Short mmCIF file of C-alpha atoms in Angstrom, two decimals:
data_model
loop_
_atom_site.label_atom_id
_atom_site.label_comp_id
_atom_site.label_asym_id
_atom_site.label_seq_id
_atom_site.Cartn_x
_atom_site.Cartn_y
_atom_site.Cartn_z
CA MET X 1 0.00 0.00 0.00
CA SER X 2 1.47 3.33 -1.02
CA ASN X 3 2.16 5.94 1.61
CA PRO X 4 0.13 9.09 0.84
CA LEU X 5 2.40 11.35 2.89
CA THR X 6 5.17 13.38 1.35
CA ARG X 7 8.60 12.67 2.76
CA ARG X 8 8.63 15.99 4.56
CA ASP X 9 5.22 15.35 6.13
CA PHE X 10 6.25 11.84 7.07
CA ALA X 11 9.44 13.09 8.69
CA ILE X 12 7.58 15.66 10.76
CA ARG X 13 4.74 13.37 11.78
CA THR X 14 6.92 10.41 12.65
CA ALA X 15 9.59 12.33 14.55
CA GLY X 16 8.66 10.43 17.72
CA PHE X 17 9.55 7.04 16.26
CA GLY X 18 13.27 7.21 16.65
CA LEU X 19 15.37 10.31 16.25
CA ALA X 20 18.48 10.61 18.35
CA GLY X 21 19.05 13.07 21.17
CA PHE X 22 15.95 12.80 23.36
CA HIS X 23 15.70 15.47 26.03
CA LEU X 24 14.97 13.10 28.87
CA ALA X 25 14.81 15.53 31.77
CA GLY X 26 12.35 17.83 30.02
CA PHE X 27 10.18 14.91 28.95
CA ASN X 28 10.00 13.50 32.43
CA ARG X 29 9.15 16.89 33.91
CA ALA X 30 6.36 17.27 31.38
CA MET X 31 5.01 13.77 32.03
CA GLY X 32 5.26 14.00 35.82
CA LEU X 33 7.70 11.23 36.72
CA ALA X 34 8.88 11.16 40.30
CA PRO X 35 12.30 12.73 40.98
CA ALA X 36 13.84 9.39 42.02
CA THR X 37 12.64 7.78 38.82
CA LEU X 38 13.89 10.73 36.82
CA ALA X 39 17.35 10.36 38.32
CA GLU X 40 17.45 6.66 37.48
CA ALA X 41 16.10 7.12 33.98
CA GLY X 42 18.44 10.02 33.37
CA GLN X 43 21.40 7.91 34.39
CA ALA X 44 20.30 5.15 32.02
CA SER X 45 19.57 7.43 29.10
CA HIS X 46 22.64 9.65 29.43
CA SER X 47 25.18 6.90 30.01
CA GLU X 48 28.31 6.76 27.93
CA PRO X 49 27.54 6.18 24.25
CA SER X 50 28.19 2.78 22.76
CA PRO X 51 31.67 2.41 21.29
CA VAL X 52 31.82 2.75 17.54
CA ALA X 53 34.40 1.95 14.93
CA ASP X 54 37.02 4.45 13.86
CA PRO X 55 34.94 7.19 12.16
CA ASP X 56 37.46 7.32 9.35
CA SER X 57 36.76 3.68 8.53
CA LEU X 58 32.96 3.74 8.73
CA ASP X 59 30.56 5.84 6.70
CA PRO X 60 27.11 4.80 7.98
CA TYR X 61 25.43 5.96 4.77
CA SER X 62 27.59 3.56 2.77
CA LEU X 63 25.75 0.68 4.47
CA VAL X 64 22.31 1.93 3.42
CA ASP X 65 20.49 0.39 0.46
CA PRO X 66 20.96 2.83 -2.48
CA GLU X 67 17.19 3.15 -2.99
CA LEU X 68 16.71 4.15 0.64
CA ARG X 69 19.63 6.56 0.91
CA PRO X 70 18.18 9.70 -0.78
CA ALA X 71 15.06 9.77 1.41
CA LEU X 72 17.08 9.07 4.53
CA LYS X 73 19.41 11.99 3.79
CA GLN X 74 16.38 14.28 3.46
CA PHE X 75 15.09 13.22 6.86
CA PRO X 76 15.51 16.18 9.22
CA ALA X 77 17.91 15.64 12.10
CA PHE X 78 16.88 17.45 15.28
CA GLU X 79 16.65 16.86 19.00
CA LEU X 80 13.27 15.66 20.19
CA THR X 81 12.21 17.77 23.14
CA ALA X 82 9.39 17.37 25.64
CA GLU X 83 7.45 19.99 23.74
CA MET X 84 7.83 18.02 20.50
CA VAL X 85 6.55 14.85 22.14
CA CYS X 86 3.51 16.68 23.47
CA GLN X 87 2.89 18.19 20.04
CA PHE X 88 3.26 14.82 18.40
CA ARG X 89 0.64 13.30 20.67
CA GLN X 90 -1.77 16.09 19.79
CA MET X 91 -1.35 15.71 16.04
CA PRO X 92 -4.28 14.16 14.22
CA GLY X 93 -3.47 10.87 12.58
CA MET X 94 -3.90 10.12 8.93
CA PRO X 95 -7.57 9.75 8.02
CA PRO X 96 -8.86 6.33 7.00
CA LEU X 97 -8.72 5.40 3.36
CA PRO X 98 -12.11 6.11 1.75
CA ALA X 99 -14.52 3.38 0.74
CA PRO X 100 -14.40 0.83 -0.77
CA ALA X 101 -11.61 0.26 1.76
CA PRO X 102 -13.09 -1.29 4.94
CA GLN X 103 -13.73 1.40 7.51
CA PRO X 104 -12.41 1.38 11.10
CA VAL X 105 -15.03 1.11 13.83
CA GLU X 106 -14.25 2.38 17.31
CA ARG X 107 -15.08 0.07 20.20
CA HIS X 108 -14.60 0.43 23.95
CA ILE X 109 -14.19 -2.66 26.10
CA PRO X 110 -13.70 -3.25 29.83
CA GLY X 111 -10.10 -2.70 30.83
CA PRO X 112 -8.04 -4.59 33.38
CA PRO X 113 -9.37 -4.57 36.97
CA GLY X 114 -9.21 -1.02 38.32
CA ALA X 115 -8.12 0.44 34.98
CA PRO X 116 -9.97 2.53 32.39
CA GLU X 117 -11.76 1.09 29.39
CA VAL X 118 -9.58 0.09 26.45
CA ARG X 119 -10.29 1.62 23.06
CA LEU X 120 -10.07 -0.66 20.04
CA TRP X 121 -10.22 -0.02 16.32
CA VAL X 122 -11.89 -2.85 14.40
CA VAL X 123 -11.55 -3.21 10.63
CA ASP X 124 -13.57 -5.96 8.99
CA PRO X 125 -13.05 -6.55 5.25
CA ALA X 126 -16.17 -8.74 4.94
CA PRO X 127 -18.77 -8.04 7.64
CA SER X 128 -21.23 -10.64 6.40
CA GLU X 129 -18.65 -13.43 6.35
CA LYS X 130 -18.22 -15.73 9.34
CA GLY X 131 -15.17 -17.61 10.55
CA LYS X 132 -12.58 -15.06 9.44
CA PRO X 133 -9.08 -14.97 10.90
CA CYS X 134 -8.08 -12.04 13.12
CA LEU X 135 -4.94 -10.04 13.73
CA LEU X 136 -4.82 -8.40 17.15
CA HIS X 137 -2.57 -5.47 16.31
CA MET X 138 -0.44 -3.28 18.56
CA HIS X 139 0.89 -0.03 17.15
CA GLY X 140 4.45 1.28 17.29
CA GLY X 141 5.65 4.56 18.72
CA GLY X 142 8.47 3.90 21.18
CA PHE X 143 6.02 2.93 23.96
CA MET X 144 5.18 6.64 24.34
CA MET X 145 3.31 7.65 21.20
CA THR X 146 0.80 6.42 18.67
CA ASN X 147 1.30 5.71 14.99
CA PRO X 148 -0.01 8.50 12.73
CA MET X 149 -0.32 6.01 9.87
CA LEU X 150 -2.48 3.63 11.93
CA MET X 151 -5.78 3.88 10.06
CA PRO X 152 -4.49 3.33 6.50
CA GLN X 153 -2.12 0.68 7.84
CA ILE X 154 -4.73 -1.52 9.52
CA GLN X 155 -7.12 -1.05 6.59
CA GLY X 156 -4.40 -2.30 4.27
CA ILE X 157 -3.70 -5.35 6.42
CA ALA X 158 -7.39 -6.24 6.61
CA THR X 159 -7.73 -6.00 2.82
CA ASP X 160 -4.47 -7.64 1.81
CA CYS X 161 -4.68 -10.52 4.31
CA HIS X 162 -8.50 -10.84 4.36
CA CYS X 163 -8.69 -10.79 8.12
CA VAL X 164 -10.38 -8.78 10.82
CA VAL X 165 -7.86 -6.38 12.34
CA VAL X 166 -8.39 -5.28 15.93
CA SER X 167 -5.89 -2.59 16.91
CA VAL X 168 -5.41 -1.83 20.61
CA ASP X 169 -5.10 1.75 21.84
CA TYR X 170 -3.11 0.66 24.89
CA ARG X 171 -2.07 3.14 27.58
CA LEU X 172 1.23 4.88 26.91
CA ALA X 173 4.43 5.29 28.90
CA PRO X 174 5.62 6.95 31.03
CA GLU X 175 2.22 7.83 32.54
CA THR X 176 1.40 4.12 32.50
CA ARG X 177 4.31 1.92 33.45
CA TYR X 178 4.73 -1.79 32.88
CA PRO X 179 2.58 -3.91 33.08
CA GLY X 180 -0.26 -1.49 32.30
CA SER X 181 0.00 -1.68 28.51
CA LEU X 182 0.42 -5.45 28.64
CA GLU X 183 -2.73 -5.74 30.74
CA ASP X 184 -4.62 -3.61 28.19
CA ASN X 185 -3.45 -5.85 25.37
CA TYR X 186 -4.37 -8.99 27.26
CA ALA X 187 -7.82 -7.58 28.02
CA ALA X 188 -8.23 -7.00 24.28
CA LEU X 189 -7.12 -10.56 23.49
CA LYS X 190 -9.63 -12.00 25.96
CA TRP X 191 -12.39 -9.77 24.58
CA VAL X 192 -11.70 -10.78 20.97
CA HIS X 193 -11.71 -14.44 21.97
CA ALA X 194 -14.95 -14.09 23.96
CA HIS X 195 -16.69 -12.10 21.21
CA ALA X 196 -15.46 -14.14 18.27
CA ALA X 197 -18.96 -15.03 17.08
CA GLU X 198 -20.09 -11.40 17.18
CA LEU X 199 -16.99 -10.31 15.25
CA GLY X 200 -17.27 -13.11 12.71
CA ILE X 201 -13.93 -14.51 13.84
CA ASP X 202 -12.62 -18.05 14.03
CA ARG X 203 -11.21 -18.03 17.56
CA SER X 204 -8.65 -20.70 16.64
CA ARG X 205 -7.08 -18.29 14.13
CA ILE X 206 -6.21 -15.24 16.23
CA ALA X 207 -2.72 -13.86 15.62
CA VAL X 208 -0.93 -11.04 17.41
CA GLY X 209 1.43 -8.61 15.78
CA GLY X 210 2.84 -5.14 15.48
CA GLU X 211 5.72 -3.03 14.31
CA SER X 212 8.61 -1.67 16.41
CA ALA X 213 7.27 -1.14 19.95
CA GLY X 214 4.08 -2.81 18.75
CA GLY X 215 6.17 -5.88 18.00
CA THR X 216 7.51 -5.71 21.54
CA HIS X 217 3.98 -5.66 22.89
CA ALA X 218 2.95 -8.54 20.62
CA ALA X 219 5.88 -10.69 21.74
CA ASN X 220 5.18 -9.90 25.40
CA LEU X 221 1.50 -10.69 24.91
CA ALA X 222 2.29 -14.08 23.38
CA ILE X 223 4.50 -14.91 26.37
CA HIS X 224 1.95 -13.64 28.87
CA ALA X 225 -0.91 -15.57 27.24
CA ARG X 226 1.18 -18.76 27.25
CA ASP X 227 1.96 -18.38 30.93
CA ARG X 228 -1.60 -17.45 31.89
CA ASN X 229 -2.94 -20.45 29.96
CA LYS X 230 -0.58 -22.69 31.93
CA ARG X 231 -1.45 -21.16 35.31
CA ASP X 232 -5.16 -20.51 35.07
CA ARG X 233 -6.72 -23.89 34.47
CA SER X 234 -9.98 -22.77 36.07
CA GLY X 235 -10.77 -20.48 33.16
CA GLU X 236 -10.80 -20.63 29.37
CA ASP X 237 -7.52 -20.46 27.47
CA VAL X 238 -7.00 -17.66 24.98
CA PRO X 239 -4.72 -19.34 22.43
CA ILE X 240 -2.73 -17.47 19.77
CA CYS X 241 -1.98 -19.06 16.41
CA PHE X 242 0.86 -16.79 15.20
CA GLN X 243 3.01 -13.82 16.17
CA LEU X 244 3.99 -11.21 13.58
CA LEU X 245 7.00 -9.24 14.84
CA ILE X 246 8.05 -6.42 12.52
CA TYR X 247 11.45 -5.03 13.64
CA PRO X 248 10.48 -5.46 17.30
CA ALA X 249 12.40 -4.12 20.29
CA LEU X 250 13.06 -7.27 22.29
CA ASP X 251 15.93 -6.41 24.65
CA ASP X 252 16.17 -3.36 26.93
CA ARG X 253 19.91 -3.98 27.29
CA THR X 254 20.66 -3.03 23.67
CA GLY X 255 22.55 0.24 23.71
CA SER X 256 23.10 0.16 27.47
CA SER X 257 24.65 -2.89 29.11
CA HIS X 258 24.91 -4.47 25.64
CA PRO X 259 26.79 -1.98 23.43
CA ALA X 260 25.49 -1.70 19.91
CA PRO X 261 27.69 -3.09 17.11
CA PRO X 262 29.38 -0.34 15.08
CA ALA X 263 27.36 -0.88 11.92
CA VAL X 264 23.86 -0.57 13.37
CA GLY X 265 21.61 1.96 15.04
CA HIS X 266 22.78 5.15 13.34
CA PHE X 267 19.43 6.04 11.79
CA MET X 268 15.86 6.51 13.02
CA TRP X 269 16.29 4.59 16.28
CA THR X 270 19.53 4.93 18.21
CA PRO X 271 21.01 3.49 21.41
CA SER X 272 20.10 6.63 23.37
CA ALA X 273 16.53 6.47 22.07
CA ASN X 274 16.33 2.83 23.07
CA ARG X 275 17.53 3.51 26.61
CA PHE X 276 15.05 6.33 26.95
CA ALA X 277 12.09 4.36 25.61
CA TRP X 278 12.66 1.28 27.74
CA SER X 279 13.37 3.37 30.85
CA SER X 280 10.09 5.22 30.27
CA LEU X 281 8.14 1.97 30.03
CA LEU X 282 9.84 0.19 32.93
CA VAL X 283 10.46 3.25 35.15
CA VAL X 284 13.82 1.75 36.09
CA PRO X 285 17.04 2.21 34.12
CA ALA X 286 17.11 0.16 30.93
CA GLY X 287 19.77 -2.54 31.02
CA SER X 288 19.90 -2.60 34.81
CA SER X 289 19.41 -5.46 37.24
CA GLN X 290 16.18 -3.79 38.40
CA VAL X 291 14.36 -4.65 35.17
CA PRO X 292 11.75 -7.39 35.71
CA ALA X 293 12.52 -10.32 33.41
CA ALA X 294 8.86 -10.79 32.50
CA ALA X 295 8.76 -7.32 30.96
CA VAL X 296 11.36 -8.00 28.27
CA PRO X 297 11.09 -10.86 25.75
CA ALA X 298 14.87 -11.37 25.60
CA ARG X 299 15.04 -11.79 29.39
CA VAL X 300 12.32 -14.45 29.62
CA ALA X 301 13.85 -17.75 30.68
CA SER X 302 12.02 -19.98 28.21
CA VAL X 303 10.39 -19.36 24.84
CA ALA X 304 9.13 -22.94 24.49
CA GLY X 305 5.46 -23.31 23.69
CA LEU X 306 5.11 -19.92 22.01
CA PRO X 307 3.15 -19.54 18.75
CA PRO X 308 4.93 -19.75 15.37
CA ALA X 309 6.58 -16.47 14.44
CA TRP X 310 7.68 -14.26 11.59
CA ILE X 311 10.44 -11.80 12.56
CA GLY X 312 11.71 -9.16 10.15
CA VAL X 313 14.36 -6.48 10.64
CA GLY X 314 16.81 -4.41 8.64
CA SER X 315 20.48 -5.36 8.70
CA ILE X 316 21.48 -1.92 10.05
CA ASP X 317 18.52 -1.56 12.40
CA LEU X 318 19.56 -1.26 16.04
CA PHE X 319 17.38 -4.32 16.73
CA ALA X 320 19.04 -6.59 14.16
CA GLU X 321 21.14 -8.58 16.59
CA GLU X 322 18.49 -9.00 19.29
CA ASP X 323 15.87 -10.01 16.71
CA MET X 324 18.18 -12.62 15.20
CA GLU X 325 18.98 -13.93 18.68
CA TYR X 326 15.30 -14.19 19.58
CA ALA X 327 14.63 -16.09 16.35
CA ARG X 328 17.48 -18.46 17.24
CA ARG X 329 15.98 -19.08 20.67
CA LEU X 330 12.58 -19.80 19.17
CA VAL X 331 14.04 -22.25 16.66
CA HIS X 332 16.02 -24.03 19.37
CA ALA X 333 12.82 -24.31 21.44
CA GLY X 334 10.99 -25.99 18.56
CA VAL X 335 8.91 -22.96 17.57
CA ALA X 336 8.37 -22.66 13.81
CA THR X 337 10.05 -19.36 12.96
CA GLU X 338 10.79 -17.38 9.81
CA LEU X 339 13.45 -14.67 10.00
CA LEU X 340 14.03 -12.01 7.35
CA VAL X 341 16.98 -9.63 7.58
CA ALA X 342 16.62 -6.94 4.92
CA PRO X 343 20.05 -5.85 3.64
CA GLY X 344 20.94 -2.18 3.98
CA ALA X 345 17.69 -1.37 5.77
CA PHE X 346 17.32 0.83 8.86
CA HIS X 347 14.49 1.05 11.38
CA GLY X 348 11.17 1.93 9.73
CA PHE X 349 12.64 1.86 6.21
CA ASP X 350 9.50 0.35 4.70
CA LEU X 351 7.39 3.25 5.97
CA LEU X 352 9.79 5.95 4.81
CA VAL X 353 10.38 4.48 1.33
CA PRO X 354 7.54 2.02 0.70
CA ASP X 355 8.21 1.76 -3.04
CA ALA X 356 11.85 0.68 -2.72
CA GLU X 357 12.43 -2.89 -3.83
CA VAL X 358 13.71 -3.94 -0.41
CA SER X 359 10.56 -2.45 1.20
CA LYS X 360 8.22 -4.21 -1.22
CA GLN X 361 9.96 -7.55 -0.64
CA PHE X 362 9.82 -7.03 3.12
CA SER X 363 6.09 -6.20 3.15
CA ALA X 364 5.30 -9.05 0.77
CA SER X 365 7.12 -11.49 3.05
CA TRP X 366 5.25 -10.70 6.26
CA LYS X 367 1.88 -10.53 4.51
CA SER X 368 2.54 -13.89 2.88
CA ALA X 369 3.54 -15.36 6.24
CA LEU X 370 0.41 -14.02 7.91
CA ARG X 371 -1.86 -15.35 5.16
CA LYS X 372 -0.15 -18.74 5.35
CA ALA X 373 -0.55 -18.85 9.13
CA PHE X 374 -4.24 -18.10 8.78
CA ALA X 375 -4.67 -20.72 6.07
CA THR X 376 -2.79 -23.55 7.77
CA GLY X 377 -2.39 -22.70 11.44
CA ARG X 378 -4.61 -23.45 14.36
CA ALA X 379 -3.96 -22.30 17.88
CA VAL X 380 -3.17 -25.09 20.27
#
């Protein structure tokens, strides 16, 4: 699906997805974090930068796919301040694609105990058809923001993969710390499962997925659902048939206690951005011993019993190494897993330059994998 935004508009409207140089102190003041938390997060986010190769021997742009390079060089480089984050949150998202594209319907469902209702966006490509598969979708945005491309994006998935898409408007960090967003997503999963007949959904074909931070949430949700299904034998399981993880953030230690390799993380999402985002979600310093293992997919002791997965990432994305490692762990645990590493691609490349060959191949791969999972997979 073509991106209707100009490059300049896209750059402005997606500034929150991963530019370097976050102004952590100002952001935390604006969002009301406690002083102790601010000190810890500041220490994590302003730690020494990851070592890089001799600058004379490494030109980061030389590693970028030639089709992606011109647009990347036009992307404005600036420091994201607290004011910019607030402005980004207030920006209206892209409007839905007009009919005949399926239209998003807003729903509100009960939230976790003691929490507000959860807003969902439901896109159904064939309302009169029963037994359709479903993708429970979680948007990206560094845990702190929404995706301005959300409406056209979920409409495109529903059309291209002929599935109901339910996108969760989970609560954002840092106002809501872990596990608040996870609980919202799990509430949405339970609701979709319980209301499958009303939604025209085959409850044995419910997948979870998302891009960037949305992929993080999807991976965490798959783990949480597995563990809840094991523990809570008094209630009904909520099985998941597939997890679609599009350049997900899977390890809070990347860029902090795990220095980034020299060739990755120069564009769109950097080590400092990663430390800041994870610290905002966890409200403890990213990469520290204070991080609860259950909050981070890479820290979870076992990945056995998780749903089949598709994981895709660019070769120069900051998340390349952690995504490859997670795929390795899944394979070793007997989980059917497809891994795609797009050469010369940075974080969010397919959104910035959707018509590049590497972007088209990347999008075709995950859509094919999702369609195949729906056609052949059944949750167990």
